Coordinates of C-alpha atoms and ligand atoms in Angstrom, one line a residue:
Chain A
X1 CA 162.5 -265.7 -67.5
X2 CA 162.0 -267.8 -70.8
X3 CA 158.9 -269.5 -71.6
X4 CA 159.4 -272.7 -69.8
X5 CA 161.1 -271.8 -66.8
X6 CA 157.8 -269.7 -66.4
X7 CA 155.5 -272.9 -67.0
X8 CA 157.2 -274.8 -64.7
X9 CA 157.1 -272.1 -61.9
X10 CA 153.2 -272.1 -62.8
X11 CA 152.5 -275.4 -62.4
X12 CA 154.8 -276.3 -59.6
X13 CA 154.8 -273.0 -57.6
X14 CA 152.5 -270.4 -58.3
X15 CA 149.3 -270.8 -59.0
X16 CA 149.9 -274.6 -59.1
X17 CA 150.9 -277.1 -56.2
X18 CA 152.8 -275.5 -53.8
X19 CA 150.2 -272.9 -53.3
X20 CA 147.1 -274.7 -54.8
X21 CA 147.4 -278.0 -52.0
X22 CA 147.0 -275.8 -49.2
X23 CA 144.5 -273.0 -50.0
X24 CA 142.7 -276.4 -51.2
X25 CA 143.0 -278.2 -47.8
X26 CA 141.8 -274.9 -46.6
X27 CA 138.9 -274.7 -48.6
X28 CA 137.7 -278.4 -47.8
X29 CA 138.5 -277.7 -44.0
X30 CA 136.1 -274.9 -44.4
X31 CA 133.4 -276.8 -46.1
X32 CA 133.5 -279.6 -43.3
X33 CA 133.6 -277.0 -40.4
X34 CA 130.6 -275.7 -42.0
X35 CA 128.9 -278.6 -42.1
X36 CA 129.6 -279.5 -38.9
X37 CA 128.8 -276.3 -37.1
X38 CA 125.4 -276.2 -39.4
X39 CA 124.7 -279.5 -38.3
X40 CA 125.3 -278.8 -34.4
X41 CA 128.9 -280.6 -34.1
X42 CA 132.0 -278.9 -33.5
X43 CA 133.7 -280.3 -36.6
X44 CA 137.3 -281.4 -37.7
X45 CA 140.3 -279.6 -36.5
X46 CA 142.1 -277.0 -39.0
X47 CA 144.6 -279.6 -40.5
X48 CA 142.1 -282.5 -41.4
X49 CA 142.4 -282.4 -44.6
X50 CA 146.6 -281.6 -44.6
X51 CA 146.5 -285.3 -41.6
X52 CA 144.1 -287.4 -43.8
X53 CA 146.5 -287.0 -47.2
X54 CA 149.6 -287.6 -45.2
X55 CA 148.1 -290.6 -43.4
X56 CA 147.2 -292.1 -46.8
X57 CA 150.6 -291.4 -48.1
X58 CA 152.2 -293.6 -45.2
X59 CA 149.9 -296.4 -46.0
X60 CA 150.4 -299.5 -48.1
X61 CA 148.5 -299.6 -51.4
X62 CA 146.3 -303.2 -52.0
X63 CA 146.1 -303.4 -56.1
X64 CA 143.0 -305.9 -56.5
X65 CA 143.8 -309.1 -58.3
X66 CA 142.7 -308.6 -62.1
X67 CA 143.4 -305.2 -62.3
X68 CA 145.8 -303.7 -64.8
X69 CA 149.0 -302.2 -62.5
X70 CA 149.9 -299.6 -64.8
X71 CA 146.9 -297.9 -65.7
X72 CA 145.6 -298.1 -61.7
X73 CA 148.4 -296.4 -60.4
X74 CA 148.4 -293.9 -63.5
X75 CA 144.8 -292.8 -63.6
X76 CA 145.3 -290.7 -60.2
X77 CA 148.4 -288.9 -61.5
X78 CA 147.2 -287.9 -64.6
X79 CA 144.1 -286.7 -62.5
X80 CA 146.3 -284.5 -60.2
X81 CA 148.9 -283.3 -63.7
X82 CA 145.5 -282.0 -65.6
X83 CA 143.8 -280.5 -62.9
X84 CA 147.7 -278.6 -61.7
X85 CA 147.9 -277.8 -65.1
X86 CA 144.5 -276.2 -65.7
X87 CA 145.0 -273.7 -62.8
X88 CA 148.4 -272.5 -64.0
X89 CA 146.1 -271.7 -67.0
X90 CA 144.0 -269.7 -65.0
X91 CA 144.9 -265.8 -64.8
X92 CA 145.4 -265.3 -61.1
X93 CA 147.4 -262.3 -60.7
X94 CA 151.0 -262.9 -60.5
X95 CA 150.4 -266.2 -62.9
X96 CA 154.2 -266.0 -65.0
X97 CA 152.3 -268.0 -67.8
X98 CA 151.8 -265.8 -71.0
X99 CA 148.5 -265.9 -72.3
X100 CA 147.8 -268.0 -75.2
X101 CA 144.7 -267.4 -77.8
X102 CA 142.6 -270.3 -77.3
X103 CA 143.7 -271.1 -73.8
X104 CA 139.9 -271.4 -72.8
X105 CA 139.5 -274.4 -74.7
X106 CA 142.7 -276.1 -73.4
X107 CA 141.2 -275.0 -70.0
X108 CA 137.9 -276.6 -70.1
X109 CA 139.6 -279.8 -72.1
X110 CA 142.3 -279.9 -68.9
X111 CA 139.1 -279.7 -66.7
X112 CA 137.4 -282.8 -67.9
X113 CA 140.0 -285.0 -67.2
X114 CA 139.9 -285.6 -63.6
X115 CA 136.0 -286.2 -64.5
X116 CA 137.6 -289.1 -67.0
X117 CA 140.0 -290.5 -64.4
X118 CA 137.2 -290.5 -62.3
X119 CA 135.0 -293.1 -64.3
X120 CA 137.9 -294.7 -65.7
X121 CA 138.8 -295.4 -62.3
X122 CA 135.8 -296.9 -61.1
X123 CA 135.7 -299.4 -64.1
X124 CA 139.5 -300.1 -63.9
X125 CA 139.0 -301.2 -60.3
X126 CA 136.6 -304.3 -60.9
X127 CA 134.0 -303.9 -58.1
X128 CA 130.8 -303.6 -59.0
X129 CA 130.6 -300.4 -56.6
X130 CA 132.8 -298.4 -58.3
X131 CA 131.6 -299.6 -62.2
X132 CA 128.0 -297.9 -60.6
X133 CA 129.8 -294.9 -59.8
X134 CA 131.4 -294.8 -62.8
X135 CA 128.4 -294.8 -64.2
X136 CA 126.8 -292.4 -62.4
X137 CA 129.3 -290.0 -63.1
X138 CA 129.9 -290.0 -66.2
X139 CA 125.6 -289.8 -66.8
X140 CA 125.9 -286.6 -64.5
X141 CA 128.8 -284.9 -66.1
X142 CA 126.7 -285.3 -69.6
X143 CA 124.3 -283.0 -67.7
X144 CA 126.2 -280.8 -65.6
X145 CA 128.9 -279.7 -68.4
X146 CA 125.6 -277.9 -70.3
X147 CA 125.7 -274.8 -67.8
X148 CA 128.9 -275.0 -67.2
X149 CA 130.1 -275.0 -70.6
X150 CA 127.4 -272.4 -71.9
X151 CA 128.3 -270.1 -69.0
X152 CA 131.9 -270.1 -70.0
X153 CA 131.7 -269.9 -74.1
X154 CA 128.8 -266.8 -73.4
X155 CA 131.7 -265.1 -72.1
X156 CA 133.8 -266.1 -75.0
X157 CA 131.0 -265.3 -77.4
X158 CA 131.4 -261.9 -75.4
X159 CA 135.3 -261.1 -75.5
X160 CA 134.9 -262.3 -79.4
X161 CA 138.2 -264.8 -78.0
X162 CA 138.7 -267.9 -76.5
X163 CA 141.9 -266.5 -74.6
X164 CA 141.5 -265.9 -70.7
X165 CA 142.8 -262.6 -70.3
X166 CA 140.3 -261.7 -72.9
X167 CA 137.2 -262.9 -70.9
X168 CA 138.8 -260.7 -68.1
X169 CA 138.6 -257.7 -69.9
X170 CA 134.9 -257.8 -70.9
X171 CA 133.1 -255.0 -69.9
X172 CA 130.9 -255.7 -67.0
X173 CA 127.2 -256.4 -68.2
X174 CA 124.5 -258.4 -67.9
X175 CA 125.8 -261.5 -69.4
X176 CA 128.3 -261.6 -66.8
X177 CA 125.0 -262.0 -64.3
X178 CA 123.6 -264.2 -66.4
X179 CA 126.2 -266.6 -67.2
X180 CA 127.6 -266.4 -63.3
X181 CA 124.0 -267.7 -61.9
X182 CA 124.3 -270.6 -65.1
X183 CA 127.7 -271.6 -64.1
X184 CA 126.5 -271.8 -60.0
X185 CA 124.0 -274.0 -61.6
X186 CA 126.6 -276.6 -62.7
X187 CA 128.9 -276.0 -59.4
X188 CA 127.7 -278.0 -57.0
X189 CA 127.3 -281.1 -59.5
X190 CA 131.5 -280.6 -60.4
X191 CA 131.7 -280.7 -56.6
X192 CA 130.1 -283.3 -55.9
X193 CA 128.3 -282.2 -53.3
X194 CA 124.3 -282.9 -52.5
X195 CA 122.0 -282.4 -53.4
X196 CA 124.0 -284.1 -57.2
X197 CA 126.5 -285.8 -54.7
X198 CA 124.6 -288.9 -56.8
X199 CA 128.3 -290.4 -57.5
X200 CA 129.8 -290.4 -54.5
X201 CA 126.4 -291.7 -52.3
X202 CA 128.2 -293.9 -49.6
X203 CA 124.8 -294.5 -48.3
X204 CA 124.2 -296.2 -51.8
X205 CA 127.3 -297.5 -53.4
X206 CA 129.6 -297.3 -50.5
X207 CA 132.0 -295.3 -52.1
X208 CA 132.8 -293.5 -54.8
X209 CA 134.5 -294.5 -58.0
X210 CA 137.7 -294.6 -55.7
X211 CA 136.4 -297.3 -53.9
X212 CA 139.2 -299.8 -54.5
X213 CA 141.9 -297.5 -54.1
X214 CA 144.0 -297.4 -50.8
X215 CA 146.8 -295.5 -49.9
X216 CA 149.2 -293.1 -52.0
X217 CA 146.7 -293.4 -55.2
X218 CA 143.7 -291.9 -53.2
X219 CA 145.6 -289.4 -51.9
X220 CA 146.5 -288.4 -54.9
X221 CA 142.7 -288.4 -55.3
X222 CA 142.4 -286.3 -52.8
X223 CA 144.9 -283.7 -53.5
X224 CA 142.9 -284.1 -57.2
X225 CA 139.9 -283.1 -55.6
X226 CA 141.5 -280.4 -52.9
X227 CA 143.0 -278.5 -56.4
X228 CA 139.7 -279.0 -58.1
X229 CA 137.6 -277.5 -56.0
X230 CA 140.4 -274.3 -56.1
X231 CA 140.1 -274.3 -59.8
X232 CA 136.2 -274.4 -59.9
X233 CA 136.3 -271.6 -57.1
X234 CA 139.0 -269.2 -58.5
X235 CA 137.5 -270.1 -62.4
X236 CA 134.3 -268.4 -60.9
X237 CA 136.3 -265.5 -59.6
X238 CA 138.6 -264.5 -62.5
X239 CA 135.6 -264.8 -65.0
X240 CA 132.9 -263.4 -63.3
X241 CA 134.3 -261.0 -60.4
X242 CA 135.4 -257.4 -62.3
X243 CA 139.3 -256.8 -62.0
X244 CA 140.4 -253.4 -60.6
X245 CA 143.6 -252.3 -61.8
X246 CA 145.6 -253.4 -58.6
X247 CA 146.9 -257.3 -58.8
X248 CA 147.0 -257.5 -55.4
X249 CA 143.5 -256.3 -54.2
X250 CA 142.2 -258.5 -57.1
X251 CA 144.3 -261.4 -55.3
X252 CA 142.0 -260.5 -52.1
X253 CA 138.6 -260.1 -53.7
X254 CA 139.0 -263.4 -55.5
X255 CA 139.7 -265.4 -52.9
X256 CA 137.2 -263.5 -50.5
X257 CA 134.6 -264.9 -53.6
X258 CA 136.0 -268.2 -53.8
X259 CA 135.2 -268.7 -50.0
X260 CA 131.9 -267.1 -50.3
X261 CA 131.0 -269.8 -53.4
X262 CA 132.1 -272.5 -51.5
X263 CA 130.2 -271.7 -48.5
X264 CA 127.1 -271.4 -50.7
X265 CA 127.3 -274.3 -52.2
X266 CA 128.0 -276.1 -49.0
X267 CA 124.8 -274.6 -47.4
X268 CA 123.0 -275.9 -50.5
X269 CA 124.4 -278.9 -49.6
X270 CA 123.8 -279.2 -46.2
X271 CA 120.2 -278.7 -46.7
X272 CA 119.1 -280.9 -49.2
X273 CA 118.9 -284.0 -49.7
X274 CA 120.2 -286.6 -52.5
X275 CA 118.4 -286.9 -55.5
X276 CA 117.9 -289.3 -58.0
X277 CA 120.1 -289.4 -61.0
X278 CA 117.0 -289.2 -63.3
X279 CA 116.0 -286.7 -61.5
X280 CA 119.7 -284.6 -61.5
X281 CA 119.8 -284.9 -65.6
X282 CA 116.2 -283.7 -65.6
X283 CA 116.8 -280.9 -64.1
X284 CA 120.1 -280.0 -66.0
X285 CA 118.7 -280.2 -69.0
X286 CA 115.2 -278.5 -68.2
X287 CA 116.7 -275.8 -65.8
X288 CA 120.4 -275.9 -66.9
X289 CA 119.2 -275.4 -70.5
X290 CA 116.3 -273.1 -69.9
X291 CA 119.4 -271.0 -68.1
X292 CA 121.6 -271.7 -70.8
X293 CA 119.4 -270.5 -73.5
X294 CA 118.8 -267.0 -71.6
X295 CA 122.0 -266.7 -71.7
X296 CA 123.5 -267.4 -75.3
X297 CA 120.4 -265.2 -76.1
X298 CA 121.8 -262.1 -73.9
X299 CA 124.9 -262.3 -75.6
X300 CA 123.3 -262.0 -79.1
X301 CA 121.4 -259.2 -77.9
X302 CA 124.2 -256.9 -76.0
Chain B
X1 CA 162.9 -291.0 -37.0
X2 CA 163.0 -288.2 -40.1
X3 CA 160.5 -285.5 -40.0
X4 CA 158.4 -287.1 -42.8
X5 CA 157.5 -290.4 -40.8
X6 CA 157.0 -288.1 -37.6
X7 CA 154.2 -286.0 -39.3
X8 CA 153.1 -289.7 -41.0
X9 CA 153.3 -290.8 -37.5
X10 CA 151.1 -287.8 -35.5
X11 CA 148.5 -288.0 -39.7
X12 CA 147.9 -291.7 -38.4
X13 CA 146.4 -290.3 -34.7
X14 CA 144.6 -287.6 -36.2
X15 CA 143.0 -288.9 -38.7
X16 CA 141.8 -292.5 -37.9
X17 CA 139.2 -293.9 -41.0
X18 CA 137.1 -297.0 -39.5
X19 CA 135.3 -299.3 -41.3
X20 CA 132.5 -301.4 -39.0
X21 CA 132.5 -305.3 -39.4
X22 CA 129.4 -307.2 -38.1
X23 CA 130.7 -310.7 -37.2
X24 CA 127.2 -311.9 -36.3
X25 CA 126.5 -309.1 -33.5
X26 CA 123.2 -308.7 -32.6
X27 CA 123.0 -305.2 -33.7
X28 CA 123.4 -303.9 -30.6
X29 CA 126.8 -302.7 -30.9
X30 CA 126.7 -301.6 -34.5
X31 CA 123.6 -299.2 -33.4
X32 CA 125.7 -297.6 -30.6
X33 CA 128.5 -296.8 -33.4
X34 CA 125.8 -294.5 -35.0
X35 CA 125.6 -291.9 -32.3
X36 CA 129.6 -291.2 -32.6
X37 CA 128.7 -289.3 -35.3
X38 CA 125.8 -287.5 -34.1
X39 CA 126.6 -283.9 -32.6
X40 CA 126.7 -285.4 -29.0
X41 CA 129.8 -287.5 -29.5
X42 CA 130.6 -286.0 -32.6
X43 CA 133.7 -288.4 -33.7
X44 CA 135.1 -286.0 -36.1
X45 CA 136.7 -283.6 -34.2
X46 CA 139.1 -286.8 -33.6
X47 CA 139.6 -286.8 -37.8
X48 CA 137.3 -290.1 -37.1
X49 CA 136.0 -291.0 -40.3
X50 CA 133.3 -293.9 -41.2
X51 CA 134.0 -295.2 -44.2
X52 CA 132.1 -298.7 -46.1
X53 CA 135.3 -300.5 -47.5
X54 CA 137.9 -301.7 -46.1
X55 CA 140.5 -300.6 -48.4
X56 CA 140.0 -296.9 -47.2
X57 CA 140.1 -297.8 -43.1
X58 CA 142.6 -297.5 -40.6
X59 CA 140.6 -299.2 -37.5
X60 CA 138.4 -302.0 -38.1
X61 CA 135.6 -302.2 -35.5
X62 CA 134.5 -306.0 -35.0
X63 CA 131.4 -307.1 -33.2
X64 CA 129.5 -309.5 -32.4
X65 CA 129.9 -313.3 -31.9
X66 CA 132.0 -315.1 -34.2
X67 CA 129.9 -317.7 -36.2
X68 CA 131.2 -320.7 -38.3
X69 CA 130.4 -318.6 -41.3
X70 CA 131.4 -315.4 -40.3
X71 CA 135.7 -316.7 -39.8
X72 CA 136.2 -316.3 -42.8
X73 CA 134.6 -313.4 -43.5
X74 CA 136.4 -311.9 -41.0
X75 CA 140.1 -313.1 -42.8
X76 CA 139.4 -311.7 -45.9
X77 CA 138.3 -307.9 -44.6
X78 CA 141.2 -307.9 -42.5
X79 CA 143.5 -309.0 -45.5
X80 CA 141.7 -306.1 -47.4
X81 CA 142.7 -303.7 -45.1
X82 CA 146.3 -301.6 -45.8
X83 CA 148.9 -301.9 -43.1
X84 CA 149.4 -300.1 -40.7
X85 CA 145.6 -301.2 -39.3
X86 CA 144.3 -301.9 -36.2
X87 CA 141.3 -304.2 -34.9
X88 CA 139.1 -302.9 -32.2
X89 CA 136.5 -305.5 -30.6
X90 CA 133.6 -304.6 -29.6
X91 CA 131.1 -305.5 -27.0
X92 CA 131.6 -308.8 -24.9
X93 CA 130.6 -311.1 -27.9
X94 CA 134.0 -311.0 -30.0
X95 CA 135.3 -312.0 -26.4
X96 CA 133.9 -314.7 -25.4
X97 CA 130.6 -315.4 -27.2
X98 CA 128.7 -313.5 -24.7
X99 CA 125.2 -315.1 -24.0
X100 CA 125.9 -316.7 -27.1
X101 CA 128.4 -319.1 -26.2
X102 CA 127.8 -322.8 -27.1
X103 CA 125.0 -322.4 -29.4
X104 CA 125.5 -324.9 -32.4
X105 CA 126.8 -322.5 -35.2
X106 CA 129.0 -320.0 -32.9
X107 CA 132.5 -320.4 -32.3
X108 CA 132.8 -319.9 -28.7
X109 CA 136.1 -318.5 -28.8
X110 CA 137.7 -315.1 -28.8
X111 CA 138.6 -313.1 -31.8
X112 CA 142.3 -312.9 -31.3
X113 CA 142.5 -316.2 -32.5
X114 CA 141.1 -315.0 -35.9
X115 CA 142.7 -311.6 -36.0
X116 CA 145.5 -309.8 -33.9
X117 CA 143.0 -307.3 -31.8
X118 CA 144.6 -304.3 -30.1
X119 CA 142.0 -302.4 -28.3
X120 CA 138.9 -304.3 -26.3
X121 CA 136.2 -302.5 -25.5
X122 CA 133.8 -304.4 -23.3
X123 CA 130.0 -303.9 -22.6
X124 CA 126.7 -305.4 -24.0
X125 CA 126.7 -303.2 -25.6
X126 CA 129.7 -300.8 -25.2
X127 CA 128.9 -296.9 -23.9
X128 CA 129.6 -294.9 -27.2
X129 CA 132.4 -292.9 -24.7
X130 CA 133.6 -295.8 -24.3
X131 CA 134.0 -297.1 -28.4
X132 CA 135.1 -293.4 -28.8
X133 CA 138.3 -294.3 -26.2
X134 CA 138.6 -297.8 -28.0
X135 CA 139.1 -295.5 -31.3
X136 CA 141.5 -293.1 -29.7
X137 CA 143.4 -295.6 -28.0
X138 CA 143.9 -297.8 -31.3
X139 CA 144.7 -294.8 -33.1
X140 CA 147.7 -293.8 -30.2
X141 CA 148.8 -297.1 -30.9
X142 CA 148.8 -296.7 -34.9
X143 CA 150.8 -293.2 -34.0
X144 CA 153.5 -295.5 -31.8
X145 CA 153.5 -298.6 -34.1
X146 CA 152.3 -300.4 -31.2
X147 CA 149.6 -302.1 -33.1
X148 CA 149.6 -306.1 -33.3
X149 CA 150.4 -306.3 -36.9
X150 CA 152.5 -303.4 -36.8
X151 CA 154.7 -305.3 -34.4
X152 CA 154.5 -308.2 -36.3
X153 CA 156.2 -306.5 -39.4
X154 CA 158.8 -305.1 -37.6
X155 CA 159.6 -308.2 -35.7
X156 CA 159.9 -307.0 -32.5
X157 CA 156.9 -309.0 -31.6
X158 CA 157.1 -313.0 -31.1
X159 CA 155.2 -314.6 -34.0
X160 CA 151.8 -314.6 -34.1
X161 CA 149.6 -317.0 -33.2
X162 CA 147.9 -319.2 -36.1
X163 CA 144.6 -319.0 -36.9
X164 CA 143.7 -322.4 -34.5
X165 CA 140.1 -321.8 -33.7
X166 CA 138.4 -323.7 -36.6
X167 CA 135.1 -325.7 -36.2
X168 CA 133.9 -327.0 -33.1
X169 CA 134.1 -330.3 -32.3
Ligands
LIG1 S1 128.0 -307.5 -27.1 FE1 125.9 -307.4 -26.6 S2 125.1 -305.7 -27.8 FE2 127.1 -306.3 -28.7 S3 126.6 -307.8 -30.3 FE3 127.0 -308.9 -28.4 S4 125.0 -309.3 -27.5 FE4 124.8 -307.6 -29.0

């Protein structure tokens, strides 16, 4: 198989789309069955998520008068591209993309643009809702990308090489601790979720950034955000979870881990409240950093 | 029908988004929308979602008496709204004006003169079983393209009425 038969199978096969769309549905399904059954209620049925995105896909899509044509209907495909592309990056066994050095940095560049679509969308779309949301999160994602990126380059720092397979192959240690409880830190901030779900608060700003968007474009939104939160979950995995030598156990165990994130996160979130955005940065920078520093130190000390 | 419109079809019953519209209700109705989503009625086992704009709703759920100011209004959401959609009414004042009826600044007339409403649920105000059956229905309805508007499009419906309830006299 030559080079870019094997990219496009990534991105369109394995680990991208065709398999990323519905363990992503799954995942949110899970998180909202949580929720509800936390919260007393019985919760949506197993295909929510799989109805929702083809409902919006039948629907017609308003543009609002103003607003630049191209670059509206553009922003969510771009969003869903980078995000498809950053998990064929990822190392999941059976992943037929060869590893390149520096594919860490193309990663974490790939991962900031649905973040980017995200406030670009918000001001693109003219209301003053989403130009608040847009605000919001891009302020947040200066404060949540401080774990998150330290957690990542300690590993890098570790494996003396910004190439993924090498991050899988550091020897298990206490930077791997470390850095795993500094990049939960940032996780539920990427998600979204409470208590950081401070760009999305439809109790505040009705929406999120998306608010003007109606039909195909937001479900492409929403398969954005269905990959993402497989990315962010199988990232945390393949970094932190130690590999044994069969592919397909390792398949298991990072899924098993991806679930098991996701429903901690989404207990975090269903018991706590929303915070401030002040308050968010505050603590990203004071506990995020304090976290941060512990671990770049650990990795000097080995 | 190809296999794609019929799972488009059965997405648009099971997964219904509203948006709430207060026309100039008393409040009454709006507050009985609240305990859908509480774990007694518990709306989203239906894939009912609440949602604050328009452009992201399915149903719109109108109450309240219609006011000289509140037409309008009332126009422009629904134009915000992406086909397929359907209007729900709620409570008796969209109907008739309820206890309303005459006052100087309410129009006392129904709603379908404004906007092509599908599903009618009547009380003062409605049961929340019974907005919960109003949702259900209108989203059967979205699932058959049996809405109003949807009919309109397709032509199979005659045309629809204007808009002829303007200021009262
Ligand atoms: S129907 Fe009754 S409860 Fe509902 S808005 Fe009218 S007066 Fe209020």
């Amino acid at each position: 198989m030559n080079a870019v038969w094997s990219y496009l199978v990534a991105i369109a096969v394995w680990p991208g789309l065709l398999f990323a769309a519905p363990l992503g549905w799954l995942e949110l399904w899970f998180m909202r069955k949580l929720v509800a059954r936390l919260q007393g209620r019985q919760g949506p049925p197993f295909f929510q998520p799989f109805f929702d995105v083809m409902k919006l896909l039948g629907k017609e899509t308003v543009i609002p008068r103003g607003v630049s044509r191209g670059i509206f209907l553009a922003l969510p495909l771009v969003s869903v591209a980078a995000v498809t592309a950053a998990l064929a990056i990822v190392p999941l066994p059976g992943n037929p993309v060869p590893s390149l050095p520096g594919d860490v940095v193309l990663l974490l560049y790939l991962m900031e643009v649905p973040v980017l679509c995200e406030v670009l969308a918000g001001y693109v779309s003219r209301s003053i809702y989403g130009q608040v949301a847009a605000m919001r999160e891009a302020i947040l994602s200066l404060a949540y990308n401080l774990p998150f990126l330290v957690a990542i380059i300690a590993m890098a720092q570790m494996a003396g090489s910004f190439q993924m397979r090498a991050l899988q192959e550091v020897p298990y240690g206490l930077v791997h601790l470390l850095a795993a409880v500094t990049f939960l830190l940032a996780l539920p901030a990427r998600m979204k979720l409470n208590p950081f779900s401070i760009a999305n608060a439809e109790h505040e700003i009705i929406a999120d950034s998306h608010i003007e968007y109606s039909g195909p474009p937001l479900a492409l939104f929403k398969l954005s955000h269905a990959i993402e939160v497989v990315l962010l979950t199988e990232l945390f995995a393949v970094v932190f979870i130690p590999a044994t030598p069969w592919p397909l156990v390792n398949l298991v165990v990072y899924l098993v881990a991806g679930i098991l994130v996701l429903g901690g996160v989404t207990l975090l979130a269903t018991t706590t409240a929303r915070l401030r955005l002040t308050q968010a940065f505050r603590f990203y920078w004071v506990w995020g950093g304090l976290a941060s520093a512990i671990t770049m130190a650990a990795t000097l000390v080995r | 029908m190809n296999l794609i419109e019929r799972v488009i079809a059965i997405s648009r019953r099971r997964s219904p988004w509203i948006c709430r519209l207060n026309a100039g209700s008393c409040n009454g109705c709006d507050i009985e929308i609240t305990p859908l989503l509480s774990p007694r009625y518990d709306a989203e086992q239906l894939g009912i979602e609440l949602h604050g704009t328009p452009k992201h709703a399915d149903i719109v759920l109108i109450s309240g008496t219609l006011t000289l100011r509140s037409r309008e209004a009332i126009l422009d959401i629904y134009a915000q709204v992406p086909n397929p959609k359907a209007v729900v009414a709620l409570g008796s004042c969209p109907s008739s004006g309820n206890v309303f009826a005459g006052s100087p600044l309410v129009l006392s007339c129904s709603l379908d003169t404004v906007v092509p409403v599908d599903v009618w649920v009547p009380g003062c105000p409605p049961r929340p079983q019974a907005i919960l059956d109003g949702i259900a229905r209108a989203a059967k309805l979205l699932e058959d393209g049996a809405t109003k508007s949807q009919l309109a499009k397709s032509r199979l419906a005659r045309s629809q009425p204007e808009s002829r309830c303007g200021r009262l006299s």
